[in-house]
Amino acid sequence: DMQDHIDGTVQAHVLPGEKVHFKKELHFFDVRRRYRLGIDFYLSHYPRCPHDGRPFFGVDATPKYMRIPGIAAKVHALYAGHTRSIRII
């Protein structure tokens, strides 16, 4: 698990009423009803980035993102303009 091996890595917070697996797999980009809730819903699962120079890595490890056509375009559209500050691996 990446969180155990890389300093500054955080998993998503599970919101009230959500299943525990959303801690690692948010299923935001591949589940239409969750995607329609928008970016504020997605970001509400993560703590705010520290601005003190420490590394910070938010993790969404939903495996379906790599297999469903159109997901890469959704991810790109969401993060357009922030490409210098994020890495998708």
mmCIF file of C-alpha atoms in Angstrom:
data_model
loop_
_atom_site.group_PDB
_atom_site.id
_atom_site.type_symbol
_atom_site.label_atom_id
_atom_site.label_comp_id
_atom_site.label_asym_id
_atom_site.label_seq_id
_atom_site.Cartn_x
_atom_site.Cartn_y
_atom_site.Cartn_z
ATOM 1 C CA ASP A 1 0.000 0.000 0.000
ATOM 2 C CA MET A 2 1.489 3.300 -1.112
ATOM 3 C CA GLN A 3 0.386 5.151 2.013
ATOM 4 C CA ASP A 4 2.613 2.952 4.138
ATOM 5 C CA HIS A 5 5.696 3.573 2.002
ATOM 6 C CA ILE A 6 5.660 7.196 0.823
ATOM 7 C CA ASP A 7 5.715 10.087 3.299
ATOM 8 C CA GLY A 8 2.944 12.597 2.691
ATOM 9 C CA THR A 9 0.540 10.112 1.114
ATOM 10 C CA VAL A 10 -3.085 10.303 2.250
ATOM 11 C CA GLN A 11 -6.111 8.214 1.397
ATOM 12 C CA ALA A 12 -9.531 9.700 0.933
ATOM 13 C CA HIS A 13 -11.847 10.205 3.889
ATOM 14 C CA VAL A 14 -15.026 8.169 3.818
ATOM 15 C CA LEU A 15 -18.019 10.485 4.096
ATOM 16 C CA PRO A 16 -21.011 9.609 6.296
ATOM 17 C CA GLY A 17 -23.131 6.942 4.605
ATOM 18 C CA GLU A 18 -20.381 5.813 2.219
ATOM 19 C CA LYS A 19 -18.994 2.293 2.069
ATOM 20 C CA VAL A 20 -15.540 1.782 3.577
ATOM 21 C CA HIS A 21 -13.987 0.819 0.211
ATOM 22 C CA PHE A 22 -14.352 4.457 -0.872
ATOM 23 C CA LYS A 23 -11.353 5.179 1.355
ATOM 24 C CA LYS A 24 -9.087 3.767 -1.335
ATOM 25 C CA GLU A 25 -11.304 3.655 -4.419
ATOM 26 C CA LEU A 26 -13.482 6.754 -4.778
ATOM 27 C CA HIS A 27 -15.200 5.650 -7.998
ATOM 28 C CA PHE A 28 -15.759 9.308 -8.835
ATOM 29 C CA PHE A 29 -14.930 9.267 -12.532
ATOM 30 C CA ASP A 30 -16.569 5.925 -13.324
ATOM 31 C CA VAL A 31 -19.846 6.167 -11.361
ATOM 32 C CA ARG A 32 -22.126 8.696 -13.046
ATOM 33 C CA ARG A 33 -24.111 9.669 -9.936
ATOM 34 C CA ARG A 34 -20.913 10.407 -7.986
ATOM 35 C CA TYR A 35 -19.359 12.331 -10.906
ATOM 36 C CA ARG A 36 -22.464 14.500 -11.190
ATOM 37 C CA LEU A 37 -21.905 15.665 -7.605
ATOM 38 C CA GLY A 38 -18.929 17.630 -8.936
ATOM 39 C CA ILE A 39 -15.400 18.544 -8.005
ATOM 40 C CA ASP A 40 -16.294 19.892 -4.560
ATOM 41 C CA PHE A 41 -17.718 16.485 -3.653
ATOM 42 C CA TYR A 42 -14.567 14.750 -4.910
ATOM 43 C CA LEU A 43 -12.194 17.099 -3.106
ATOM 44 C CA SER A 44 -14.201 16.921 0.124
ATOM 45 C CA HIS A 45 -12.759 13.432 0.582
ATOM 46 C CA TYR A 46 -9.229 14.804 1.002
ATOM 47 C CA PRO A 47 -7.561 17.148 3.486
ATOM 48 C CA ARG A 48 -6.398 20.493 2.142
ATOM 49 C CA CYS A 49 -2.846 20.543 0.816
ATOM 50 C CA PRO A 50 -0.314 21.956 3.260
ATOM 51 C CA HIS A 51 1.525 25.024 2.016
ATOM 52 C CA ASP A 52 4.645 24.472 4.060
ATOM 53 C CA GLY A 53 6.753 22.721 1.450
ATOM 54 C CA ARG A 54 6.034 19.186 2.679
ATOM 55 C CA PRO A 55 5.137 16.667 -0.033
ATOM 56 C CA PHE A 56 1.448 15.762 -0.209
ATOM 57 C CA PHE A 57 -0.019 12.952 -2.276
ATOM 58 C CA GLY A 58 -3.747 12.227 -2.417
ATOM 59 C CA VAL A 59 -4.554 8.701 -3.569
ATOM 60 C CA ASP A 60 -7.544 7.479 -5.556
ATOM 61 C CA ALA A 61 -6.762 3.903 -6.564
ATOM 62 C CA THR A 62 -9.939 3.037 -8.473
ATOM 63 C CA PRO A 63 -8.792 0.296 -10.878
ATOM 64 C CA LYS A 64 -11.626 0.805 -13.379
ATOM 65 C CA TYR A 65 -10.255 4.208 -14.385
ATOM 66 C CA MET A 66 -7.768 2.530 -16.687
ATOM 67 C CA ARG A 67 -10.293 0.262 -18.400
ATOM 68 C CA ILE A 68 -13.262 2.498 -19.183
ATOM 69 C CA PRO A 69 -13.139 4.636 -22.338
ATOM 70 C CA GLY A 70 -13.556 8.337 -21.622
ATOM 71 C CA ILE A 71 -12.229 8.301 -18.049
ATOM 72 C CA ALA A 72 -8.831 9.715 -19.020
ATOM 73 C CA ALA A 73 -10.579 12.653 -20.720
ATOM 74 C CA LYS A 74 -12.627 13.336 -17.554
ATOM 75 C CA VAL A 75 -9.496 13.271 -15.376
ATOM 76 C CA HIS A 76 -7.663 15.540 -17.800
ATOM 77 C CA ALA A 77 -10.565 18.015 -17.935
ATOM 78 C CA LEU A 78 -10.783 18.150 -14.160
ATOM 79 C CA TYR A 79 -7.084 18.835 -13.659
ATOM 80 C CA ALA A 80 -6.447 21.029 -16.721
ATOM 81 C CA GLY A 81 -4.426 23.992 -15.528
ATOM 82 C CA HIS A 82 -2.900 22.072 -12.628
ATOM 83 C CA THR A 83 -0.617 19.777 -14.601
ATOM 84 C CA ARG A 84 2.537 21.237 -13.029
ATOM 85 C CA SER A 85 1.379 20.246 -9.552
ATOM 86 C CA ILE A 86 -0.091 16.764 -10.034
ATOM 87 C CA ARG A 87 1.200 13.394 -11.169
ATOM 88 C CA ILE A 88 -0.958 10.498 -12.232
ATOM 89 C CA ILE A 89 0.689 7.114 -11.899
#
